PDB file of N, CA and C in Angstrom:
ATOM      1  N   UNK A1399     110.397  84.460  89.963  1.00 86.00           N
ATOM      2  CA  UNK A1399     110.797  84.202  91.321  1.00 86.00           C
ATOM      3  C   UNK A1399     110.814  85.486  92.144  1.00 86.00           C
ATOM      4  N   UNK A1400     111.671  86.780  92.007  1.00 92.00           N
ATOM      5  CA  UNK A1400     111.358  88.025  92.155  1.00 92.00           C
ATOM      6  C   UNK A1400     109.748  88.222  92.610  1.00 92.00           C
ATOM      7  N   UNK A1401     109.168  88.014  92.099  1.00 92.00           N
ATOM      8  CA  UNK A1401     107.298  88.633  91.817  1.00 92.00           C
ATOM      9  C   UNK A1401     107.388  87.847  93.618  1.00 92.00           C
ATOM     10  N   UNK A1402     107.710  86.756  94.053  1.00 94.00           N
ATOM     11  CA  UNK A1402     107.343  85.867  95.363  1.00 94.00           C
ATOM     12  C   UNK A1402     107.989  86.381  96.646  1.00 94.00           C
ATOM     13  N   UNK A1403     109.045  87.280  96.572  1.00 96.00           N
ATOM     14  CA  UNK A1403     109.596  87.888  97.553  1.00 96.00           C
ATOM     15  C   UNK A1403     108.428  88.958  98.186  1.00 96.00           C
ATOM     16  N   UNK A1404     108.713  88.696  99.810  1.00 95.00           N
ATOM     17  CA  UNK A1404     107.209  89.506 100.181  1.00 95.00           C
ATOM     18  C   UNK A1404     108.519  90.749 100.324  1.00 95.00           C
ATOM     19  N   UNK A1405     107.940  91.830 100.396  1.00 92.00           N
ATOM     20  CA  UNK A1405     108.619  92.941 100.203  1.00 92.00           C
ATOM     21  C   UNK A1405     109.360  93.739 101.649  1.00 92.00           C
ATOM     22  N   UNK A1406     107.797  93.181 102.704  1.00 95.00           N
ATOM     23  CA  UNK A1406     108.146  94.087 104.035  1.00 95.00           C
ATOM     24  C   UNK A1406     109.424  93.163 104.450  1.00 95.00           C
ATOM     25  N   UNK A1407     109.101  91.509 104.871  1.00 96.00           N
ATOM     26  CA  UNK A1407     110.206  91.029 105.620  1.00 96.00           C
ATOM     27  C   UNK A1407     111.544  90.248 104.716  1.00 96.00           C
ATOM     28  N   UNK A1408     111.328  89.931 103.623  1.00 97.00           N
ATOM     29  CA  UNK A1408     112.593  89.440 102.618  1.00 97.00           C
ATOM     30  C   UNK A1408     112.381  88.056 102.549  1.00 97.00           C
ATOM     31  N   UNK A1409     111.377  87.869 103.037  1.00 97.00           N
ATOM     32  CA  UNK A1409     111.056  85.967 103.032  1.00 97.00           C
ATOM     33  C   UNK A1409     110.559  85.900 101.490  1.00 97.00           C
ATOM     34  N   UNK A1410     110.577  84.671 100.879  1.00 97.00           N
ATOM     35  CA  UNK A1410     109.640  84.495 100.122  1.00 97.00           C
ATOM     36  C   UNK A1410     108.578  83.254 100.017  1.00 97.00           C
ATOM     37  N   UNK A1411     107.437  83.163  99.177  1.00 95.00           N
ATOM     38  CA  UNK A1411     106.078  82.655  99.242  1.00 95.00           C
ATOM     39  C   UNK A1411     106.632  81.203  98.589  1.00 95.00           C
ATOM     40  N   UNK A1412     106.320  80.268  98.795  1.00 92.00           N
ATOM     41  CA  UNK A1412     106.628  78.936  98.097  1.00 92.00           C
ATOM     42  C   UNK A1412     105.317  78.518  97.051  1.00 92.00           C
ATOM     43  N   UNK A1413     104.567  79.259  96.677  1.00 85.00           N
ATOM     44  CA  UNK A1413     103.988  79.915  95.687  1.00 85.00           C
ATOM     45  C   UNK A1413     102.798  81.070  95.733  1.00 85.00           C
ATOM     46  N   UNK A1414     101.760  81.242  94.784  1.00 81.00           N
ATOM     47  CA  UNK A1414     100.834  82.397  95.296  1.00 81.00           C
ATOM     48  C   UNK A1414      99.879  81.980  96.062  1.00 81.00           C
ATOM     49  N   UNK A1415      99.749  81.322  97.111  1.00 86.00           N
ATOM     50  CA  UNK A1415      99.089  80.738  98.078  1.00 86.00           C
ATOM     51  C   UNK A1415      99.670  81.311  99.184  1.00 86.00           C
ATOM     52  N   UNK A1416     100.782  81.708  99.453  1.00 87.00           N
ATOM     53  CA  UNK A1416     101.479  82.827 100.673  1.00 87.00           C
ATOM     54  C   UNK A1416     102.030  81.826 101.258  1.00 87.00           C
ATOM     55  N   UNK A1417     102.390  80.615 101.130  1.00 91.00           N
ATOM     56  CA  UNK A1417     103.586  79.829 102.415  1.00 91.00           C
ATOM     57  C   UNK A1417     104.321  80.118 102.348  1.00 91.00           C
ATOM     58  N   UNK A1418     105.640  80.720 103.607  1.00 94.00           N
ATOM     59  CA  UNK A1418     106.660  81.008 103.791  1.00 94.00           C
ATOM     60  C   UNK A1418     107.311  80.042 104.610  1.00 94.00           C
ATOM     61  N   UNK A1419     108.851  79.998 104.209  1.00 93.00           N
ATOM     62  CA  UNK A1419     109.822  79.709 105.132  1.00 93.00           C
ATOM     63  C   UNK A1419     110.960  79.249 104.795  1.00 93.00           C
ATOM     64  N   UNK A1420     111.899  78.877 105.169  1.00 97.00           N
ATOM     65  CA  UNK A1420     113.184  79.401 104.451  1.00 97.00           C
ATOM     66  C   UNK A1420     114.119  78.655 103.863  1.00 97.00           C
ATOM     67  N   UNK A1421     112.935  77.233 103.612  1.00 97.00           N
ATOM     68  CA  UNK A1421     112.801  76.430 102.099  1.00 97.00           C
ATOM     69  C   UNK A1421     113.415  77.275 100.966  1.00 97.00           C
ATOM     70  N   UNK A1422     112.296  78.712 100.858  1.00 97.00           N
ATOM     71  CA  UNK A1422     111.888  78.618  99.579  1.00 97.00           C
ATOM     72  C   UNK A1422     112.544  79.816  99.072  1.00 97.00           C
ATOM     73  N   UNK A1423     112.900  80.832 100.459  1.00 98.00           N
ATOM     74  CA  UNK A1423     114.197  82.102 100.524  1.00 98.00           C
ATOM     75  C   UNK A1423     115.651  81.397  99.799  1.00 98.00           C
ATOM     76  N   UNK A1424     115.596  79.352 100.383  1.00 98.00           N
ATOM     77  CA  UNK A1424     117.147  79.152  99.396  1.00 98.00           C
ATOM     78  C   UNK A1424     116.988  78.751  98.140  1.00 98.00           C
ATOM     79  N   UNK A1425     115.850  78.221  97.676  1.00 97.00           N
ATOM     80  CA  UNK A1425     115.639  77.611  96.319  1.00 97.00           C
ATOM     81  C   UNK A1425     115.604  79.156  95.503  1.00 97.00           C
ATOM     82  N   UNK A1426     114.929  80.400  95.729  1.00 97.00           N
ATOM     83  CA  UNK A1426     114.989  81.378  95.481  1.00 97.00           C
ATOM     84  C   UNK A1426     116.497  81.505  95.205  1.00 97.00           C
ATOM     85  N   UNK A1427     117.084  82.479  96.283  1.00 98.00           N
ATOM     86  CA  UNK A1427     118.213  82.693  96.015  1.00 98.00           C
ATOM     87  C   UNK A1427     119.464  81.651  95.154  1.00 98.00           C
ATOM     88  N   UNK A1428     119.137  80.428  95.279  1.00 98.00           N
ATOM     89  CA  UNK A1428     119.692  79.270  94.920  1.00 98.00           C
ATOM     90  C   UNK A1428     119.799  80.038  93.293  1.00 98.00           C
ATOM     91  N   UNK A1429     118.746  79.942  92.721  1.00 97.00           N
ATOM     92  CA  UNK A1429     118.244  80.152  91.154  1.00 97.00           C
ATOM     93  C   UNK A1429     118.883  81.478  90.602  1.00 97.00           C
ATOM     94  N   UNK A1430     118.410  82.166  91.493  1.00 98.00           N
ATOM     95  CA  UNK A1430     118.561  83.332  90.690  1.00 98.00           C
ATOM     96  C   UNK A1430     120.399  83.626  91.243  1.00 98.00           C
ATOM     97  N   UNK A1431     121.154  83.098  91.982  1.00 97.00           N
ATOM     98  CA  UNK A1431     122.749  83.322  92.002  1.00 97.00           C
ATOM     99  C   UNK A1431     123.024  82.212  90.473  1.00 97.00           C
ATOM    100  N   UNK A1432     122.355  81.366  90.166  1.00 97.00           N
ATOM    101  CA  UNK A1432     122.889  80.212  89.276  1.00 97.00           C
ATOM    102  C   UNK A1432     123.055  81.109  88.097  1.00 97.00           C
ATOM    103  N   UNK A1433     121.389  82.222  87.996  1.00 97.00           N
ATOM    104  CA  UNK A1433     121.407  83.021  87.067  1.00 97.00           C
ATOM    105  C   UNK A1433     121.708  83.922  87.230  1.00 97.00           C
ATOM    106  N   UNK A1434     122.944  84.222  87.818  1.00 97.00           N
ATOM    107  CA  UNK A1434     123.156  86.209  87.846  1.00 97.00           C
ATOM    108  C   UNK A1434     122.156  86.856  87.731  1.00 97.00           C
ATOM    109  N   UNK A1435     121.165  86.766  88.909  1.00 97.00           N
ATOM    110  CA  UNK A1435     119.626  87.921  88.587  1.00 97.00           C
ATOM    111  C   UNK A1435     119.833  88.059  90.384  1.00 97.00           C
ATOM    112  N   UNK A1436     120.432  87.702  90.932  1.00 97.00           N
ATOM    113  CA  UNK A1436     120.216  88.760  92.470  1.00 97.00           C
ATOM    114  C   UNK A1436     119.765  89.927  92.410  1.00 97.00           C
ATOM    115  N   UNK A1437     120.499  90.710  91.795  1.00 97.00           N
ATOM    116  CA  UNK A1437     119.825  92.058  91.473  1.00 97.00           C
ATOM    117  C   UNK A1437     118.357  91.798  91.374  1.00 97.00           C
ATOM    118  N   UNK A1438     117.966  91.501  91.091  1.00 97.00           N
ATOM    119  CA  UNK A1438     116.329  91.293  90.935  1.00 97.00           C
ATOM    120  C   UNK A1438     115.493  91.121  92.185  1.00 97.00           C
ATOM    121  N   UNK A1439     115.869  91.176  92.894  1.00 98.00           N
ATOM    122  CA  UNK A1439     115.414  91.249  94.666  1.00 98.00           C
ATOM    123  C   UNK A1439     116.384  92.136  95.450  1.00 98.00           C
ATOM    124  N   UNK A1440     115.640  92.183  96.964  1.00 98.00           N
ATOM    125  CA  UNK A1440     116.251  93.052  97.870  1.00 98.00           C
ATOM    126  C   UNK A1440     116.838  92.401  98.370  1.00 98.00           C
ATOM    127  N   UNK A1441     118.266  91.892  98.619  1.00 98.00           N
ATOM    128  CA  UNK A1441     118.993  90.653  99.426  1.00 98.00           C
ATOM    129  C   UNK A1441     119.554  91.470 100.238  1.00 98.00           C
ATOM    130  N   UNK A1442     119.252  92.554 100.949  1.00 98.00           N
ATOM    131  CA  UNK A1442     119.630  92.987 102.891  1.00 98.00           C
ATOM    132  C   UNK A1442     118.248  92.055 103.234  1.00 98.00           C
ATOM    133  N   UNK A1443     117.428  92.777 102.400  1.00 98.00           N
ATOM    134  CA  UNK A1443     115.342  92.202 103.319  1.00 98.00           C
ATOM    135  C   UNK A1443     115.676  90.600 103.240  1.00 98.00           C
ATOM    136  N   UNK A1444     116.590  89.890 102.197  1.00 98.00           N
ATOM    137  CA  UNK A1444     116.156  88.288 101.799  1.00 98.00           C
ATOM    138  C   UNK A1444     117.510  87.813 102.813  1.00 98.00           C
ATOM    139  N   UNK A1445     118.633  88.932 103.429  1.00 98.00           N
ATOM    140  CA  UNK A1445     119.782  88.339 104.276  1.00 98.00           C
ATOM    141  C   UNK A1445     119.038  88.305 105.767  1.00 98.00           C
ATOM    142  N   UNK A1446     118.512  89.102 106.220  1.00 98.00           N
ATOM    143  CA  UNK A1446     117.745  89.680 106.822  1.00 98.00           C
ATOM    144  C   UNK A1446     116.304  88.550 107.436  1.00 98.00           C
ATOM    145  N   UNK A1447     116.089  88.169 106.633  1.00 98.00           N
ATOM    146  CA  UNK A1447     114.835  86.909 107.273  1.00 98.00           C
ATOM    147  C   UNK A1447     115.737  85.916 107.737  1.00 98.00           C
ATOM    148  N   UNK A1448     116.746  85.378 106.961  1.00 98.00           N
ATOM    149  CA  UNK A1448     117.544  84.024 106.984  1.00 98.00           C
ATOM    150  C   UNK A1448     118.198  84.375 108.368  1.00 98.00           C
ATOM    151  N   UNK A1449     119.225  85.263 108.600  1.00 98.00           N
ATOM    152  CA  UNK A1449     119.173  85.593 110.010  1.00 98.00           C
ATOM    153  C   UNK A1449     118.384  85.589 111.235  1.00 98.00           C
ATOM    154  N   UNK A1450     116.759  85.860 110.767  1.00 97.00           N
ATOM    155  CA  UNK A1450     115.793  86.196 111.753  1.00 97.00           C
ATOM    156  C   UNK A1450     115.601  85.063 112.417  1.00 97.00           C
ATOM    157  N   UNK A1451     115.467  83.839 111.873  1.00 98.00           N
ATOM    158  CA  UNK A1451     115.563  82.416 111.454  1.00 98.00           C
ATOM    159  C   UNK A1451     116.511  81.777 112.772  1.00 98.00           C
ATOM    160  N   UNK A1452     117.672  82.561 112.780  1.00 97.00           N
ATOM    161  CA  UNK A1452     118.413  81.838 113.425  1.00 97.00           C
ATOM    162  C   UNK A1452     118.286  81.832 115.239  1.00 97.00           C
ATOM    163  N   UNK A1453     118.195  80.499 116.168  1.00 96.00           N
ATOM    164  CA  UNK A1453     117.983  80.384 117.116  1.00 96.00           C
ATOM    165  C   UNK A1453     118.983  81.138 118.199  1.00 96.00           C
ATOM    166  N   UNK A1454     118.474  80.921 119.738  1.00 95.00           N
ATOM    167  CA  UNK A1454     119.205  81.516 120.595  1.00 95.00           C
ATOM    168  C   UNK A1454     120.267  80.146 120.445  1.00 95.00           C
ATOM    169  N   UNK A1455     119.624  78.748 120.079  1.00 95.00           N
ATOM    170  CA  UNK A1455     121.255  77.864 120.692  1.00 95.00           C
ATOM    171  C   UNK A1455     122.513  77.826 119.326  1.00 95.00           C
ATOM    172  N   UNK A1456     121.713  78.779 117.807  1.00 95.00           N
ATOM    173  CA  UNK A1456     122.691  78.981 117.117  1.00 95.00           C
ATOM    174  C   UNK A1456     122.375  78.491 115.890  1.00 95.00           C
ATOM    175  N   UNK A1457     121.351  77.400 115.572  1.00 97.00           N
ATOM    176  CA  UNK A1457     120.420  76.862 114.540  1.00 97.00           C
ATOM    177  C   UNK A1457     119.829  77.591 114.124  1.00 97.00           C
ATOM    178  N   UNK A1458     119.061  76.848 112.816  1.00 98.00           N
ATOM    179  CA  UNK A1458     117.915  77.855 112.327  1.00 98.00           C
ATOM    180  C   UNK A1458     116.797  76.865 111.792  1.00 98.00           C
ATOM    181  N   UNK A1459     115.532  77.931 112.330  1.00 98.00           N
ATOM    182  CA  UNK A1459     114.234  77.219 112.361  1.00 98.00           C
ATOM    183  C   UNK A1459     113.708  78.005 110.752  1.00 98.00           C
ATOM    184  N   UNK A1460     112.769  77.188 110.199  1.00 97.00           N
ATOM    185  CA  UNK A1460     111.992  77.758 109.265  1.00 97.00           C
ATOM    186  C   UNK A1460     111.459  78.833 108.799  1.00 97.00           C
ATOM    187  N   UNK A1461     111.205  79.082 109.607  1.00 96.00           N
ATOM    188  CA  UNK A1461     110.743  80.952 109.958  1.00 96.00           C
ATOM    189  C   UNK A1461     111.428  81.260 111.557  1.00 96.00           C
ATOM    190  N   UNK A1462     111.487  82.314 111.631  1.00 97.00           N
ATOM    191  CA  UNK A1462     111.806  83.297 113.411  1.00 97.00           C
ATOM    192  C   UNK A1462     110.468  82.516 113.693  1.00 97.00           C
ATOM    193  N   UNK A1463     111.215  82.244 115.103  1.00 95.00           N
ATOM    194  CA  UNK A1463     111.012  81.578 116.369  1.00 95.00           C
ATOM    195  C   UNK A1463     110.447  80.010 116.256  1.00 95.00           C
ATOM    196  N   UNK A1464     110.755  79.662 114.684  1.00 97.00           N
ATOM    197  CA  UNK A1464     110.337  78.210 114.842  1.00 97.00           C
ATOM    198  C   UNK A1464     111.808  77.344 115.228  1.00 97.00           C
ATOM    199  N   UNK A1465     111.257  75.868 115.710  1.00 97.00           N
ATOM    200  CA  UNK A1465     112.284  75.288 116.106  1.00 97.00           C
ATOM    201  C   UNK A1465     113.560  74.829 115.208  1.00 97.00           C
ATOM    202  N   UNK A1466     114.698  74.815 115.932  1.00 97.00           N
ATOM    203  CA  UNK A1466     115.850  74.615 114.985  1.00 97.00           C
ATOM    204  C   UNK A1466     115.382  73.317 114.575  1.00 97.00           C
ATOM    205  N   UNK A1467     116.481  72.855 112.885  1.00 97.00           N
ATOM    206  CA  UNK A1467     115.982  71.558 112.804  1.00 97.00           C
ATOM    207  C   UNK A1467     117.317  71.591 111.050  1.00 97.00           C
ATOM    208  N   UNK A1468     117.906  71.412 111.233  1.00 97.00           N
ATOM    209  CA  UNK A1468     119.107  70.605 110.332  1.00 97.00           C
ATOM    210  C   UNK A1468     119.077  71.001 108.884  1.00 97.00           C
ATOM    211  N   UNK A1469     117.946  70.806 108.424  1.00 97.00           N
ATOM    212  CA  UNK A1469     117.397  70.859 107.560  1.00 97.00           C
ATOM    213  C   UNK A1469     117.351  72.171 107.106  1.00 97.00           C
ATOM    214  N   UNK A1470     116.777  72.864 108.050  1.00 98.00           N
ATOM    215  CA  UNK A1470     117.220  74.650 107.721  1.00 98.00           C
ATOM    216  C   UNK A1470     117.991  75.385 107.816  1.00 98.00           C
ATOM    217  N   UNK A1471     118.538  74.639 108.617  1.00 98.00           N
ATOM    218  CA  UNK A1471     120.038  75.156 109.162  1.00 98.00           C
ATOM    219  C   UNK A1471     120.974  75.038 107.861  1.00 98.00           C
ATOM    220  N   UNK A1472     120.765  74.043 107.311  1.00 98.00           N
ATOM    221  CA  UNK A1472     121.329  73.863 105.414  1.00 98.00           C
ATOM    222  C   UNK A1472     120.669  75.104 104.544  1.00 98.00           C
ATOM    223  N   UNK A1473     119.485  74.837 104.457  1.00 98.00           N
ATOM    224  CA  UNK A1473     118.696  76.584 103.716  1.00 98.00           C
ATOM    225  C   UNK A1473     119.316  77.847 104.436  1.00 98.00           C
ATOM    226  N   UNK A1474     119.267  77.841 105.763  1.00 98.00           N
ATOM    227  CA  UNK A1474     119.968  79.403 106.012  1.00 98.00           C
ATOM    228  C   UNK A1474     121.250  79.559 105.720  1.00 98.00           C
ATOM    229  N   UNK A1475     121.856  78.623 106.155  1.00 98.00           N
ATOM    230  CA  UNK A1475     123.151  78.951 106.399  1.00 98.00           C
ATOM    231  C   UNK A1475     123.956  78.796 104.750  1.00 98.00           C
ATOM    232  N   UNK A1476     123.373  78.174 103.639  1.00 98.00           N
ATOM    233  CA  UNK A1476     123.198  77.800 102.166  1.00 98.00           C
ATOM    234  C   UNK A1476     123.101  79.406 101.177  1.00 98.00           C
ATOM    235  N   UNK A1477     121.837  79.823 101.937  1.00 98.00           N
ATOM    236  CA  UNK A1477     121.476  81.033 101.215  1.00 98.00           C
ATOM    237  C   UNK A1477     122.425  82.522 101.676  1.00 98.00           C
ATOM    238  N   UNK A1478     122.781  81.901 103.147  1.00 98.00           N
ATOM    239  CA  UNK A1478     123.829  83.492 103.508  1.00 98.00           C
ATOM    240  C   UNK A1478     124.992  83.467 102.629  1.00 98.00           C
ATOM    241  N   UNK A1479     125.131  81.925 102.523  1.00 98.00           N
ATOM    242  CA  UNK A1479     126.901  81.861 101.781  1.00 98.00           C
ATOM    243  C   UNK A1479     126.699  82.558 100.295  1.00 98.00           C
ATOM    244  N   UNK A1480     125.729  82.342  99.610  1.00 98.00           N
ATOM    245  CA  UNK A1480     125.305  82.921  98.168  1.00 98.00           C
ATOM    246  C   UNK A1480     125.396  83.828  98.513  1.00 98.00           C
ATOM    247  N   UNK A1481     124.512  84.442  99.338  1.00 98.00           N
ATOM    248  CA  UNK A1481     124.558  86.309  99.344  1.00 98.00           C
ATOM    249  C   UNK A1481     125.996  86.885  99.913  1.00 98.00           C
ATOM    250  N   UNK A1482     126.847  86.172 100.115  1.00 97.00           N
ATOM    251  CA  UNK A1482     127.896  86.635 100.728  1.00 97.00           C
ATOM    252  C   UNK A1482     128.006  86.810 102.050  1.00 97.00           C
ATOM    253  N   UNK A1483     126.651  86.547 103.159  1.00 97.00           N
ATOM    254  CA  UNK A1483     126.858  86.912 104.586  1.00 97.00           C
ATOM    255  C   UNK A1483     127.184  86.003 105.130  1.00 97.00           C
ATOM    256  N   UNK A1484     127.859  84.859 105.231  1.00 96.00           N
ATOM    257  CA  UNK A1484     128.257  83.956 105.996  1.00 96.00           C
ATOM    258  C   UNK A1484     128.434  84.220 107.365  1.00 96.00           C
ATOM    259  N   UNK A1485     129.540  85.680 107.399  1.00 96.00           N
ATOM    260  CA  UNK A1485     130.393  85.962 108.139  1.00 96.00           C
ATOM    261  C   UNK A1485     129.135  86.164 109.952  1.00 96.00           C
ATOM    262  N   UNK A1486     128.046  86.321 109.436  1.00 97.00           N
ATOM    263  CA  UNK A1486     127.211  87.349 109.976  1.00 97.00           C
ATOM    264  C   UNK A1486     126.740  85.889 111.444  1.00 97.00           C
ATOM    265  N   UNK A1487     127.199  84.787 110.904  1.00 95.00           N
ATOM    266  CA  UNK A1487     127.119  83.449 111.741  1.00 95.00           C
ATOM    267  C   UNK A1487     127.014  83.427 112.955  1.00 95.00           C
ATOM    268  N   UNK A1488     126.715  82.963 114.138  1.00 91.00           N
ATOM    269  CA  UNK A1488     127.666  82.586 115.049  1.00 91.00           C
ATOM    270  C   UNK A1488     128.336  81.332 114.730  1.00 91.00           C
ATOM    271  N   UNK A1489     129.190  80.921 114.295  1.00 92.00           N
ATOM    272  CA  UNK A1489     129.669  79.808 113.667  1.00 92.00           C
ATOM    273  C   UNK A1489     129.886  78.692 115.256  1.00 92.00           C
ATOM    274  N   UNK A1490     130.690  79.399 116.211  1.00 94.00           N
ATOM    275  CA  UNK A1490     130.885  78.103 117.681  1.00 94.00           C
ATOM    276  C   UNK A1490     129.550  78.122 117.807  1.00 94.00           C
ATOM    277  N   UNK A1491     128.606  78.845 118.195  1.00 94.00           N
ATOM    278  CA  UNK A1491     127.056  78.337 118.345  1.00 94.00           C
ATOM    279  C   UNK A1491     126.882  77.174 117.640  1.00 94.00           C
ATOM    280  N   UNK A1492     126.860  77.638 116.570  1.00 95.00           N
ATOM    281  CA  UNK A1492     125.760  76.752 115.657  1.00 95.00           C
ATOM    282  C   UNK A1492     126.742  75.123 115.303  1.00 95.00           C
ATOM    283  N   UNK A1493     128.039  75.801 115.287  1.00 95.00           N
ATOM    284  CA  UNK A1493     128.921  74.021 115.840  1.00 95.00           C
ATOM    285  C   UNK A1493     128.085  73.040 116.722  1.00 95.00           C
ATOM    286  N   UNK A1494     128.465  73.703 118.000  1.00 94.00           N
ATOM    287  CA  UNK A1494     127.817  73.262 119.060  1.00 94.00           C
ATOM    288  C   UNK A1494     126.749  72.277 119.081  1.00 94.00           C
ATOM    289  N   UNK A1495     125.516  73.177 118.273  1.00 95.00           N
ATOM    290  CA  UNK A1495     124.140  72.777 118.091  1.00 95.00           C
ATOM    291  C   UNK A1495     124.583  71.049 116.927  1.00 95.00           C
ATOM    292  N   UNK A1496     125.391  71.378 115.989  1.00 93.00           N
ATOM    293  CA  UNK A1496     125.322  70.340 115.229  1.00 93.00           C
ATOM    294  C   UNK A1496     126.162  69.391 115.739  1.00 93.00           C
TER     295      UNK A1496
END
């Protein structure tokens, strides 16, 4: 899982075909918190996309600048709580939005 993390932005590939988006940043992180292997990636670069992710009305789209949509908003906001960044939220935004 490690080997799929792209290195520059912290996203990772939903396999070696290069699709990104932030599906596959929580099934990632998902796995490897189940297995104590975080260490095994860069999680500022993998906190860091999941944030990028997040909209001006407080959602989060699939990748930066795609549209919010529920669904990811569960993957981002899923994968910050593992890494510990929750805090990093706008939490009344993203109320709002839901």
């Amino acid at each position: 899982m490690a080997s799929l993390q792209n290195r520059e932005d912290g996203s990772f590939f939903g396999d070696h075909g290069g699709e990104v988006d932030a599906r596959f940043s929580y099934c990632a992180i998902s796995a490897l918190k189940l297995l104590n292997k975080l260490d095994k990636i860069d999680v500022v670069k993998a906190r860091d996309f999941l944030l990028k992710c997040q909209n001006v009305d407080g959602a989060f789209g699939g990748m930066p600048g795609a549209e919010s949509h529920a669904a990811y908003v569960f993957c981002c906001v899923g994968g910050l709580k593992m890494l510990g960044d929750i805090d990093l939220i706008d939490r009344d935004k993203l109320g709002l939005w839901l």
